[in-house]
Amino acid sequence: MVDIVEDEANGAEVAWTGPDTGFVAGLPGGHEIDIDEPAPVGQNQGPRPTDLLLASAASCSGISAVSLFKKMRQPVIGLNIRASGGQTVGVAQGLHGYTARFRRSGRPRRK
């Protein structure tokens, strides 16, 4: 069993910037991301929340994959991850499912 410790330093805080669906996310390290929906719902001032969720999941998976390749002493020249998910249509849009396709470039280590 893994112990999970909640740490506010690992969190994010979002604030509505208006006028429609605009938000700004404050992240650890002083980083900020503008988040919005495309027109006609929002003003397209930043990526959609679902796109950020997919990018975050793909990045997290990629960090784990690079770490694993390094432990296996396999060279990594490049790693691309294409993340996709189905999205419901309507007022309460939600992300359903997640698919990640990994493409690594590098030569396998010879034994």
Short mmCIF file of C-alpha atoms in Angstrom, two decimals:
data_model
loop_
_atom_site.label_atom_id
_atom_site.label_comp_id
_atom_site.label_asym_id
_atom_site.label_seq_id
_atom_site.Cartn_x
_atom_site.Cartn_y
_atom_site.Cartn_z
CA MET A 1 0.00 0.00 0.00
CA VAL A 2 1.22 3.49 -0.87
CA ASP A 3 0.94 6.35 1.61
CA ILE A 4 -0.44 9.50 0.05
CA VAL A 5 0.31 12.80 1.70
CA GLU A 6 -1.66 15.78 0.53
CA ASP A 7 0.57 18.81 0.16
CA GLU A 8 -0.82 22.24 -0.70
CA ALA A 9 2.49 23.07 -2.40
CA ASN A 10 1.52 20.56 -5.12
CA GLY A 11 -1.87 22.12 -5.77
CA ALA A 12 -3.30 24.67 -8.13
CA GLU A 13 -5.66 27.54 -7.59
CA VAL A 14 -7.86 28.96 -10.32
CA ALA A 15 -9.61 32.31 -10.41
CA TRP A 16 -12.33 33.40 -12.80
CA THR A 17 -11.16 36.24 -15.05
CA GLY A 18 -14.39 36.56 -17.02
CA PRO A 19 -16.19 37.70 -18.97
CA ASP A 20 -17.39 34.25 -20.00
CA THR A 21 -15.38 31.12 -19.20
CA GLY A 22 -11.92 32.58 -18.65
CA PHE A 23 -9.82 31.45 -15.69
CA VAL A 24 -6.20 31.83 -14.66
CA ALA A 25 -4.52 28.93 -12.88
CA GLY A 26 -1.83 29.69 -10.33
CA LEU A 27 0.65 26.83 -10.02
CA PRO A 28 3.61 26.05 -7.78
CA GLY A 29 6.80 27.83 -8.76
CA GLY A 30 4.95 31.00 -9.72
CA HIS A 31 3.67 29.64 -13.04
CA GLU A 32 0.33 30.79 -14.41
CA ILE A 33 -1.82 29.42 -17.22
CA ASP A 34 -4.78 31.18 -18.83
CA ILE A 35 -7.63 28.71 -19.40
CA ASP A 36 -10.71 29.29 -21.53
CA GLU A 37 -13.14 27.73 -23.97
CA PRO A 38 -13.21 28.58 -27.68
CA ALA A 39 -15.97 30.76 -29.13
CA PRO A 40 -18.91 30.89 -28.99
CA VAL A 41 -18.80 29.71 -25.34
CA GLY A 42 -15.61 31.55 -24.34
CA GLN A 43 -13.06 34.00 -25.70
CA ASN A 44 -10.33 31.43 -26.59
CA GLN A 45 -7.79 33.16 -24.32
CA GLY A 46 -6.08 29.87 -23.44
CA PRO A 47 -6.33 26.10 -23.75
CA ARG A 48 -9.50 24.28 -22.77
CA PRO A 49 -9.46 22.55 -19.37
CA THR A 50 -9.88 19.12 -21.00
CA ASP A 51 -6.89 19.77 -23.27
CA LEU A 52 -4.79 20.68 -20.23
CA LEU A 53 -5.95 17.52 -18.49
CA LEU A 54 -4.85 15.39 -21.45
CA ALA A 55 -1.53 17.25 -21.72
CA SER A 56 -0.92 16.77 -17.99
CA ALA A 57 -1.69 13.05 -18.13
CA ALA A 58 0.55 12.60 -21.19
CA SER A 59 3.39 14.56 -19.58
CA CYS A 60 3.12 12.56 -16.37
CA SER A 61 3.19 9.31 -18.35
CA GLY A 62 6.14 10.59 -20.36
CA ILE A 63 8.16 11.45 -17.25
CA SER A 64 7.57 7.91 -15.97
CA ALA A 65 8.50 6.40 -19.35
CA VAL A 66 11.77 8.36 -19.61
CA SER A 67 12.66 7.34 -16.06
CA LEU A 68 11.96 3.70 -16.92
CA PHE A 69 14.05 3.86 -20.11
CA LYS A 70 16.95 5.34 -18.16
CA LYS A 71 16.68 2.59 -15.52
CA MET A 72 16.74 0.03 -18.34
CA ARG A 73 19.76 1.85 -19.83
CA GLN A 74 17.90 2.39 -23.08
CA PRO A 75 18.83 5.62 -24.89
CA VAL A 76 16.05 8.08 -25.54
CA ILE A 77 16.61 10.62 -28.30
CA GLY A 78 12.98 11.64 -28.43
CA LEU A 79 9.61 10.72 -26.97
CA ASN A 80 6.29 11.88 -28.35
CA ILE A 81 3.00 11.06 -26.68
CA ARG A 82 -0.34 11.65 -28.37
CA ALA A 83 -3.12 11.82 -25.79
CA SER A 84 -6.77 11.78 -26.75
CA GLY A 85 -10.10 11.31 -25.07
CA GLY A 86 -13.77 11.35 -25.90
CA GLN A 87 -15.77 14.37 -24.86
CA THR A 88 -19.47 14.66 -24.22
CA VAL A 89 -21.40 17.34 -26.06
CA GLY A 90 -23.64 19.77 -24.27
CA VAL A 91 -23.63 22.13 -21.34
CA ALA A 92 -21.69 19.92 -18.92
CA GLN A 93 -18.90 18.68 -21.17
CA GLY A 94 -16.86 15.89 -19.66
CA LEU A 95 -13.88 13.83 -20.70
CA HIS A 96 -14.61 10.13 -21.12
CA GLY A 97 -11.71 7.77 -21.56
CA TYR A 98 -8.06 8.42 -22.21
CA THR A 99 -5.72 6.97 -24.81
CA ALA A 100 -1.99 7.58 -24.97
CA ARG A 101 0.18 6.55 -27.90
CA PHE A 102 3.91 6.60 -27.26
CA ARG A 103 6.59 6.98 -29.95
CA ARG A 104 10.20 6.73 -28.78
CA SER A 105 13.25 7.36 -30.90
CA GLY A 106 16.61 5.96 -29.95
CA ARG A 107 18.71 2.91 -30.65
CA PRO A 108 18.21 -0.13 -28.44
CA ARG A 109 21.22 -0.88 -26.29
CA ARG A 110 23.16 -3.89 -27.54
CA LYS A 111 23.99 -6.65 -25.11
#
